Tab-separated table of C-alpha atoms in Angstrom:
chain	number	residue	atom	x	y	z
A	1	UNK	CA	4.501	31.507	-28.383
A	2	UNK	CA	3.667	31.764	-24.705
A	3	UNK	CA	1.507	28.562	-24.479
A	4	UNK	CA	4.313	26.656	-26.244
A	5	UNK	CA	6.923	27.951	-23.809
A	6	UNK	CA	4.683	27.164	-20.840
A	7	UNK	CA	4.070	23.598	-22.020
A	8	UNK	CA	7.807	23.121	-22.687
A	9	UNK	CA	8.656	24.315	-19.163
A	10	UNK	CA	5.969	22.115	-17.586
A	11	UNK	CA	7.314	18.952	-19.217
A	12	UNK	CA	10.991	19.966	-18.889
A	13	UNK	CA	11.118	22.324	-15.861
A	14	UNK	CA	14.669	23.608	-16.283
A	15	UNK	CA	14.613	27.335	-16.968
A	16	UNK	CA	18.230	27.460	-18.181
A	17	UNK	CA	17.533	24.738	-20.737
A	18	UNK	CA	14.349	26.489	-21.980
A	19	UNK	CA	16.084	29.893	-22.344
A	20	UNK	CA	19.047	28.354	-24.180
A	21	UNK	CA	16.771	26.364	-26.533
A	22	UNK	CA	14.768	29.497	-27.312
A	23	UNK	CA	17.938	31.519	-28.003
A	24	UNK	CA	19.567	28.893	-30.212
A	25	UNK	CA	16.613	27.230	-31.943
A	26	UNK	CA	13.713	29.650	-31.498
A	27	UNK	CA	10.089	28.496	-31.099
A	28	UNK	CA	10.705	25.494	-33.360
A	29	UNK	CA	13.190	24.188	-30.814
A	30	UNK	CA	10.685	24.828	-27.998
A	31	UNK	CA	7.949	22.961	-29.896
A	32	UNK	CA	10.282	19.996	-30.376
A	33	UNK	CA	10.760	19.531	-26.590
A	34	UNK	CA	9.252	16.212	-25.576
A	35	UNK	CA	8.600	14.303	-22.391
A	36	UNK	CA	11.891	12.611	-21.527
A	37	UNK	CA	12.512	9.743	-19.103
A	38	UNK	CA	14.783	11.026	-16.328
A	39	UNK	CA	13.499	14.626	-16.549
A	40	UNK	CA	10.678	15.267	-14.046
A	41	UNK	CA	7.349	16.641	-15.287
A	42	UNK	CA	5.407	19.215	-13.273
A	43	UNK	CA	2.429	17.260	-11.887
A	44	UNK	CA	-1.143	17.829	-12.973
A	45	UNK	CA	-3.330	18.863	-10.010
A	46	UNK	CA	-6.979	18.363	-9.142
A	47	UNK	CA	-9.701	20.877	-8.342
A	48	UNK	CA	-12.082	20.099	-5.472
A	49	UNK	CA	-15.880	19.835	-5.141
A	50	UNK	CA	-17.861	18.528	-2.187
A	51	UNK	CA	-20.490	16.274	-3.759
A	52	UNK	CA	-20.590	13.586	-6.420
A	53	UNK	CA	-23.590	15.304	-7.968
A	54	UNK	CA	-21.682	18.578	-8.423
A	55	UNK	CA	-18.728	16.706	-9.947
A	56	UNK	CA	-20.853	14.787	-12.479
A	57	UNK	CA	-22.575	18.034	-13.500
A	58	UNK	CA	-19.210	19.835	-13.834
A	59	UNK	CA	-17.820	17.031	-16.013
A	60	UNK	CA	-20.775	17.218	-18.404
A	61	UNK	CA	-22.997	14.413	-17.004
A	62	UNK	CA	-20.808	11.844	-18.763
A	63	UNK	CA	-19.293	8.576	-17.587
A	64	UNK	CA	-16.232	9.392	-15.455
A	65	UNK	CA	-13.483	7.383	-13.745
A	66	UNK	CA	-13.727	7.584	-9.946
A	67	UNK	CA	-10.510	6.426	-8.275
A	68	UNK	CA	-9.345	5.856	-4.699
A	69	UNK	CA	-7.482	8.871	-3.247
A	70	UNK	CA	-4.901	7.311	-0.967
A	71	UNK	CA	-3.383	8.717	2.190
A	72	UNK	CA	0.223	8.420	0.990
A	73	UNK	CA	2.940	10.226	-0.952
A	74	UNK	CA	2.674	10.990	-4.659
A	75	UNK	CA	5.610	9.643	-6.660
A	76	UNK	CA	6.643	10.282	-10.245
A	77	UNK	CA	8.496	7.137	-11.282
A	78	UNK	CA	11.008	7.199	-14.142
A	79	UNK	CA	12.129	3.772	-15.307
A	80	UNK	CA	14.952	3.310	-17.833
A	81	UNK	CA	17.853	0.974	-18.616
A	82	UNK	CA	20.111	2.671	-16.056
A	83	UNK	CA	17.591	2.119	-13.271
A	84	UNK	CA	14.624	3.790	-11.583
A	85	UNK	CA	14.454	7.396	-10.333
A	86	UNK	CA	11.739	8.624	-7.973
A	87	UNK	CA	10.638	12.269	-7.849
A	88	UNK	CA	8.400	13.810	-5.175
A	89	UNK	CA	5.434	16.036	-5.918
A	90	UNK	CA	7.857	18.972	-5.634
A	91	UNK	CA	10.202	17.258	-8.142
A	92	UNK	CA	12.902	16.448	-5.559
A	93	UNK	CA	14.808	13.197	-6.088
A	94	UNK	CA	13.729	10.850	-3.270
A	95	UNK	CA	15.007	7.578	-4.781
A	96	UNK	CA	17.147	6.769	-1.696
A	97	UNK	CA	14.111	6.750	0.630
A	98	UNK	CA	12.434	3.854	-1.141
A	99	UNK	CA	14.867	1.078	-2.203
A	100	UNK	CA	11.958	-1.402	-2.049
A	101	UNK	CA	9.934	0.701	-4.545
A	102	UNK	CA	12.790	0.458	-7.056
A	103	UNK	CA	12.595	-3.323	-6.837
A	104	UNK	CA	8.781	-3.349	-7.119
A	105	UNK	CA	8.955	-1.164	-10.247
A	106	UNK	CA	11.743	-3.213	-11.843
A	107	UNK	CA	9.755	-6.429	-11.302
A	108	UNK	CA	6.188	-5.319	-11.986
A	109	UNK	CA	6.306	-2.620	-14.690
A	110	UNK	CA	6.499	-4.300	-18.100
A	111	UNK	CA	7.780	-1.331	-20.161
A	112	UNK	CA	11.566	-1.049	-20.480
A	113	UNK	CA	11.244	2.744	-20.307
A	114	UNK	CA	8.315	4.533	-18.686
A	115	UNK	CA	7.136	7.516	-16.669
A	116	UNK	CA	4.368	6.585	-14.241
A	117	UNK	CA	2.617	8.238	-11.341
A	118	UNK	CA	1.727	6.324	-8.193
A	119	UNK	CA	0.777	6.862	-4.599
A	120	UNK	CA	3.097	5.052	-2.195
A	121	UNK	CA	1.314	3.989	1.009
A	122	UNK	CA	2.548	2.405	4.240
A	123	UNK	CA	0.970	-0.984	4.916
A	124	UNK	CA	0.653	-3.410	7.772
A	125	UNK	CA	2.481	-6.349	6.203
A	126	UNK	CA	0.690	-8.892	8.383
A	127	UNK	CA	-2.823	-7.786	7.419
A	128	UNK	CA	-2.330	-5.937	4.112
A	129	UNK	CA	-4.190	-2.913	5.558
A	130	UNK	CA	-3.183	0.639	4.656
A	131	UNK	CA	-1.755	2.788	7.447
A	132	UNK	CA	-2.095	6.565	8.001
A	133	UNK	CA	0.258	9.011	6.261
A	134	UNK	CA	2.216	9.681	9.513
A	135	UNK	CA	3.502	6.090	9.394
A	136	UNK	CA	4.845	6.608	5.858
A	137	UNK	CA	6.752	9.708	6.965
A	138	UNK	CA	9.155	7.433	8.898
A	139	UNK	CA	10.502	6.554	5.444
A	140	UNK	CA	11.615	10.127	4.693
A	141	UNK	CA	14.890	9.919	6.586
A	142	UNK	CA	18.535	10.249	5.556
A	143	UNK	CA	19.825	7.466	7.793
A	144	UNK	CA	18.483	4.107	8.902
A	145	UNK	CA	16.701	3.594	5.563
A	146	UNK	CA	17.094	-0.208	5.656
A	147	UNK	CA	15.632	-0.354	9.175
A	148	UNK	CA	12.705	1.935	8.231
A	149	UNK	CA	12.086	-0.206	5.145
A	150	UNK	CA	11.663	-3.303	7.334
A	151	UNK	CA	9.495	-1.526	9.870
A	152	UNK	CA	7.305	0.421	7.433
A	153	UNK	CA	6.772	-1.629	4.259
A	154	UNK	CA	4.905	0.056	1.399
A	155	UNK	CA	2.556	-0.647	-1.515
A	156	UNK	CA	2.294	1.207	-4.835
A	157	UNK	CA	-1.024	2.293	-6.346
A	158	UNK	CA	-0.401	3.493	-9.914
A	159	UNK	CA	-2.770	6.156	-11.217
A	160	UNK	CA	-1.283	7.533	-14.446
A	161	UNK	CA	1.123	6.774	-17.274
A	162	UNK	CA	2.832	9.685	-19.062
A	163	UNK	CA	5.276	7.832	-21.269
A	164	UNK	CA	6.005	4.232	-22.270
A	165	UNK	CA	8.787	2.893	-24.463
A	166	UNK	CA	9.637	6.351	-25.813
A	167	UNK	CA	6.051	7.203	-26.691
A	168	UNK	CA	4.631	10.358	-25.088
A	169	UNK	CA	1.146	9.657	-23.686
A	170	UNK	CA	0.457	13.093	-22.147
A	171	UNK	CA	-1.722	14.171	-25.099
A	172	UNK	CA	-3.756	10.955	-25.059
A	173	UNK	CA	-7.181	11.049	-23.347
A	174	UNK	CA	-7.203	9.670	-19.814
A	175	UNK	CA	-9.212	6.565	-20.805
A	176	UNK	CA	-6.381	5.509	-23.147
A	177	UNK	CA	-3.654	6.312	-20.611
A	178	UNK	CA	-5.444	4.187	-18.027
A	179	UNK	CA	-5.778	1.273	-20.479
A	180	UNK	CA	-2.037	1.449	-21.216
A	181	UNK	CA	-1.282	1.687	-17.474
A	182	UNK	CA	-3.311	-1.476	-16.825
A	183	UNK	CA	-1.426	-3.279	-19.584
A	184	UNK	CA	2.052	-2.485	-18.172
A	185	UNK	CA	1.512	-2.706	-14.387
A	186	UNK	CA	1.379	-6.212	-12.974
A	187	UNK	CA	-1.119	-6.566	-10.135
A	188	UNK	CA	0.528	-8.093	-7.036
A	189	UNK	CA	0.083	-7.760	-3.267
A	190	UNK	CA	2.268	-4.645	-3.341
A	191	UNK	CA	1.606	-3.125	-6.789
A	192	UNK	CA	-1.623	-2.400	-8.663
A	193	UNK	CA	-3.418	0.191	-10.754
A	194	UNK	CA	-5.448	2.222	-8.250
A	195	UNK	CA	-9.011	0.830	-7.831
A	196	UNK	CA	-11.392	2.661	-10.181
A	197	UNK	CA	-15.079	2.735	-11.062
A	198	UNK	CA	-16.588	4.029	-14.319
A	199	UNK	CA	-20.045	5.519	-13.922
A	200	UNK	CA	-22.186	8.606	-14.525
A	201	UNK	CA	-24.306	7.963	-11.400
A	202	UNK	CA	-23.564	10.214	-8.380
A	203	UNK	CA	-25.021	7.632	-5.985
A	204	UNK	CA	-22.625	4.970	-7.239
A	205	UNK	CA	-19.778	7.425	-6.694
A	206	UNK	CA	-20.919	8.156	-3.109
A	207	UNK	CA	-21.020	4.391	-2.410
A	208	UNK	CA	-17.549	3.951	-3.923
A	209	UNK	CA	-16.378	6.828	-1.707
A	210	UNK	CA	-17.555	4.931	1.401
A	211	UNK	CA	-15.737	1.895	0.087
A	212	UNK	CA	-12.545	3.935	-0.328
A	213	UNK	CA	-12.766	5.324	3.209
A	214	UNK	CA	-13.460	1.850	4.610
A	215	UNK	CA	-10.183	0.823	2.948
A	216	UNK	CA	-8.165	3.552	4.661
A	217	UNK	CA	-8.313	6.132	1.819
A	218	UNK	CA	-9.001	9.886	2.060
A	219	UNK	CA	-11.694	9.940	-0.601
A	220	UNK	CA	-11.788	9.850	-4.408
A	221	UNK	CA	-10.339	11.621	-7.428
A	222	UNK	CA	-12.886	11.744	-10.245
A	223	UNK	CA	-11.444	12.036	-13.758
A	224	UNK	CA	-12.790	13.168	-17.120
A	225	UNK	CA	-12.109	10.262	-19.497
A	226	UNK	CA	-11.365	12.518	-22.489
A	227	UNK	CA	-8.967	14.781	-20.567
A	228	UNK	CA	-5.299	15.005	-21.611
A	229	UNK	CA	-2.471	15.240	-19.029
A	230	UNK	CA	-1.920	18.954	-18.524
A	231	UNK	CA	1.469	19.132	-16.772
A	232	UNK	CA	1.609	21.873	-14.136
A	233	UNK	CA	-2.095	22.746	-14.467
A	234	UNK	CA	-4.867	22.558	-11.871
A	235	UNK	CA	-8.129	22.061	-13.678
A	236	UNK	CA	-11.540	20.443	-13.595
A	237	UNK	CA	-10.674	17.346	-15.601
A	238	UNK	CA	-9.524	15.893	-12.236
A	239	UNK	CA	-11.729	16.622	-9.223
A	240	UNK	CA	-11.100	15.604	-5.624
A	241	UNK	CA	-14.041	14.415	-3.563
A	242	UNK	CA	-13.051	14.412	0.109
A	243	UNK	CA	-15.162	14.439	3.195
A	244	UNK	CA	-15.558	17.939	4.540
A	245	UNK	CA	-14.838	16.893	8.084
A	246	UNK	CA	-12.155	14.945	9.840
A	247	UNK	CA	-12.049	14.622	13.582
A	248	UNK	CA	-10.282	12.641	16.239
A	249	UNK	CA	-12.313	10.368	18.494
A	250	UNK	CA	-11.262	10.743	22.096
A	251	UNK	CA	-13.377	7.950	23.617
A	252	UNK	CA	-12.345	4.318	23.675
A	253	UNK	CA	-14.818	1.793	22.258
A	254	UNK	CA	-15.366	-1.662	23.785
A	255	UNK	CA	-16.159	-4.269	21.133
A	256	UNK	CA	-16.804	-8.007	20.981
A	257	UNK	CA	-14.601	-10.380	18.956
A	258	UNK	CA	-16.887	-12.402	16.662
A	259	UNK	CA	-14.418	-13.675	14.058
A	260	UNK	CA	-10.779	-13.945	13.010
A	261	UNK	CA	-8.766	-14.074	9.785
A	262	UNK	CA	-5.557	-16.114	9.454
A	263	UNK	CA	-2.363	-14.064	9.587
A	264	UNK	CA	0.427	-13.873	7.069
A	265	UNK	CA	4.032	-12.719	7.192
A	266	UNK	CA	5.139	-12.628	10.824
A	267	UNK	CA	1.617	-13.629	11.885
A	268	UNK	CA	1.477	-16.825	9.855
A	269	UNK	CA	0.212	-19.664	12.028
A	270	UNK	CA	-1.929	-17.412	14.213
A	271	UNK	CA	-4.764	-14.924	13.649
A	272	UNK	CA	-3.685	-11.702	11.929
A	273	UNK	CA	-6.920	-9.720	12.090
A	274	UNK	CA	-10.062	-9.908	14.223
A	275	UNK	CA	-13.666	-9.053	13.331
A	276	UNK	CA	-15.369	-6.849	15.939
A	277	UNK	CA	-19.018	-6.165	16.711
A	278	UNK	CA	-20.979	-3.683	18.796
A	279	UNK	CA	-24.060	-4.669	20.830
A	280	UNK	CA	-27.451	-3.783	19.368
A	281	UNK	CA	-29.607	-3.858	22.493
A	282	UNK	CA	-32.805	-3.289	20.494
A	283	UNK	CA	-32.298	-6.338	18.267
A	284	UNK	CA	-30.375	-8.253	20.967
A	285	UNK	CA	-27.628	-9.084	18.482
A	286	UNK	CA	-24.042	-8.155	17.545
A	287	UNK	CA	-23.561	-6.364	14.171
A	288	UNK	CA	-19.960	-5.935	12.999
A	289	UNK	CA	-18.366	-2.501	13.011
A	290	UNK	CA	-14.685	-3.130	12.219
A	291	UNK	CA	-11.790	-5.409	11.394
A	292	UNK	CA	-8.718	-4.813	13.548
A	293	UNK	CA	-5.091	-5.835	13.082
A	294	UNK	CA	-3.139	-3.011	14.727
A	295	UNK	CA	-1.979	-2.535	18.319
A	296	UNK	CA	-1.391	-6.221	19.141
A	297	UNK	CA	1.901	-7.291	20.753
A	298	UNK	CA	3.382	-10.737	19.991
A	299	UNK	CA	2.154	-11.776	23.417
A	300	UNK	CA	-1.425	-10.664	22.585
A	301	UNK	CA	-1.285	-12.651	19.339
A	302	UNK	CA	-0.345	-15.792	21.298
A	303	UNK	CA	-2.854	-15.210	24.097
A	304	UNK	CA	-6.051	-14.266	22.222
A	305	UNK	CA	-6.511	-17.588	20.344
A	306	UNK	CA	-6.242	-19.421	23.691
A	307	UNK	CA	-8.860	-17.145	25.304
A	308	UNK	CA	-11.212	-17.629	22.323
A	309	UNK	CA	-10.718	-21.380	21.821
A	310	UNK	CA	-13.839	-22.454	23.760
A	311	UNK	CA	-16.056	-20.035	21.820
A	312	UNK	CA	-15.155	-21.172	18.283
A	313	UNK	CA	-18.133	-21.904	16.053
A	314	UNK	CA	-18.168	-23.782	12.739
A	315	UNK	CA	-20.933	-21.510	11.426
A	316	UNK	CA	-21.900	-17.891	11.995
A	317	UNK	CA	-23.562	-17.620	15.435
A	318	UNK	CA	-27.276	-16.708	15.050
A	319	UNK	CA	-26.865	-13.523	17.122
A	320	UNK	CA	-24.023	-12.159	14.957
A	321	UNK	CA	-24.781	-9.936	11.956
A	322	UNK	CA	-21.979	-9.725	9.372
A	323	UNK	CA	-21.446	-9.267	5.631
A	324	UNK	CA	-17.839	-10.440	5.969
A	325	UNK	CA	-16.979	-14.120	6.337
A	326	UNK	CA	-13.941	-14.668	8.583
A	327	UNK	CA	-11.817	-17.828	8.607
A	328	UNK	CA	-13.128	-18.604	12.096
A	329	UNK	CA	-16.354	-17.531	13.839
A	330	UNK	CA	-16.648	-16.995	17.602
A	331	UNK	CA	-19.729	-16.895	19.796
A	332	UNK	CA	-19.841	-13.398	21.360
A	333	UNK	CA	-17.915	-13.530	24.633
A	334	UNK	CA	-14.592	-11.685	24.695
A	335	UNK	CA	-14.656	-7.849	24.853
A	336	UNK	CA	-11.593	-5.748	23.975
A	337	UNK	CA	-10.935	-2.009	24.223
A	338	UNK	CA	-10.138	-0.113	21.015
A	339	UNK	CA	-9.442	3.419	19.848
A	340	UNK	CA	-9.973	4.806	16.327
A	341	UNK	CA	-9.311	8.046	14.476
A	342	UNK	CA	-13.012	8.477	13.664
A	343	UNK	CA	-16.286	6.774	12.779
A	344	UNK	CA	-17.219	6.689	9.096
A	345	UNK	CA	-20.115	5.525	6.937
A	346	UNK	CA	-19.572	1.988	5.666
A	347	UNK	CA	-21.037	-0.056	2.801
A	348	UNK	CA	-19.681	-3.196	4.507
A	349	UNK	CA	-20.528	-3.181	8.211
A	350	UNK	CA	-24.177	-3.535	9.345
A	351	UNK	CA	-23.881	-1.687	12.701
A	352	UNK	CA	-26.287	1.282	12.517
A	353	UNK	CA	-27.425	0.282	9.006
A	354	UNK	CA	-29.742	2.954	7.554
A	355	UNK	CA	-29.552	5.160	10.646
A	356	UNK	CA	-27.445	7.913	9.014
A	357	UNK	CA	-27.777	7.075	5.342
A	358	UNK	CA	-29.832	4.510	3.466
A	359	UNK	CA	-27.926	1.258	2.857
A	360	UNK	CA	-24.893	2.404	4.908
A	361	UNK	CA	-23.745	1.189	8.292
A	362	UNK	CA	-20.956	2.638	10.461
A	363	UNK	CA	-17.332	1.595	10.841
A	364	UNK	CA	-14.156	2.579	12.693
A	365	UNK	CA	-11.384	4.255	10.688
A	366	UNK	CA	-7.824	3.196	11.642
A	367	UNK	CA	-8.878	1.108	14.656
A	368	UNK	CA	-6.202	0.068	17.156
A	369	UNK	CA	-6.237	-2.323	20.131
A	370	UNK	CA	-5.324	-0.445	23.336
A	371	UNK	CA	-3.916	-3.598	24.941
A	372	UNK	CA	-6.845	-3.922	27.352
A	373	UNK	CA	-8.999	-7.064	27.416
A	374	UNK	CA	-12.227	-6.200	29.253
A	375	UNK	CA	-12.697	-9.359	31.335
A	376	UNK	CA	-14.961	-7.261	33.574
A	377	UNK	CA	-17.504	-6.874	30.745
A	378	UNK	CA	-20.029	-9.341	29.363
A	379	UNK	CA	-20.648	-9.028	25.586
A	380	UNK	CA	-23.974	-7.283	26.374
A	381	UNK	CA	-21.934	-4.575	28.189
A	382	UNK	CA	-19.972	-3.673	25.029
A	383	UNK	CA	-20.423	-0.291	23.344
A	384	UNK	CA	-23.909	-0.203	21.818
A	385	UNK	CA	-24.933	0.685	18.272
A	386	UNK	CA	-26.837	3.686	19.701
A	387	UNK	CA	-23.631	4.941	21.317
A	388	UNK	CA	-21.710	4.593	18.037
A	389	UNK	CA	-24.436	6.503	16.138
A	390	UNK	CA	-24.266	9.195	18.845
A	391	UNK	CA	-20.433	9.364	18.536
A	392	UNK	CA	-20.762	9.803	14.774
A	393	UNK	CA	-23.234	12.681	15.224
A	394	UNK	CA	-21.110	14.345	17.933
A	395	UNK	CA	-18.062	14.159	15.708
A	396	UNK	CA	-20.007	16.003	12.967
A	397	UNK	CA	-21.111	18.702	15.433
A	398	UNK	CA	-17.548	19.104	16.681
A	399	UNK	CA	-16.351	19.699	13.133
A	400	UNK	CA	-19.114	22.171	12.374
A	401	UNK	CA	-18.070	24.129	15.473
A	402	UNK	CA	-14.432	24.172	14.328
A	403	UNK	CA	-15.529	25.288	10.842
A	404	UNK	CA	-17.468	28.233	12.297
């Protein structure tokens, strides 16, 4: 009877209720306990391995689902006629922290009753970019919730469905749960099923990992498609793939503006995000290394288009190397100072392409404008690709030292 009691507790974690059911109805009563909307379920947890190859081997060399692992807060969302309740990973009710999430769920989840899991992430509303976890923590306050909601808007990335319209999905294989999830969650700017890739190829997973990190994520969770949802268990049907290092960059990086993307929200009518390049002194060109939309004051947003006006180009300048196509190109001229949390491998940006890993360039993670326009620097005086490669290598050494 022990496995039955454990499962009952994991899907209905109220000890008093379990003991009473056992006393009155015996094991039959325990077996009859079902997932119930409004009663939190103990979350399933992931194991961790440090390479895609090891994960594929552990999961039986089969096709798996690799999904973005976001830098946010895990929510268990219970939707029913009476409204929406949000539980934290520790099963606390945190509904009052996220009034906007309630509205997003009501509008974009098709089932009348459902239990879903999602990662809530802070976003920059003007650029759509994800922000670090610290920004989201401003939402966990008792007072000033409406103000925090305006200042720190959020997006929902749904990653599992445990129940829909009174049907328990926890014993369905993950592939089926994901299909159901995709059928009930409407994809909008603020809600979506978490990006996923199905493959059995470790190299494809490593590439997808770079993609995830370039999009502000921590890494990936790789899932066994035949695995059921084991409430309260940590097991190898979900495996986290995270980078083994994380370090803060202390140096500023001077980069050249080579493109811009139109803004939205408060930045409508001006540029919301800029495309930045380093200087490759060997090739005498400017390969991109980052997009940037954070750190700009309203005054900066007014001033920069004026400073760049004379350098606009209808086509990509011949000395700019980019896989992204901005709304407007600029001939390399204006240099700005930036800071970033670290330098990561990138499948998108060509700066340092192939220098660290085949078919990968380098990019800045969580870049931010310091407020300083470097009028004293010509574009050729910007931070070089060699310097960025060196920063990446130093950051690895620093982490190895900490690990020892």
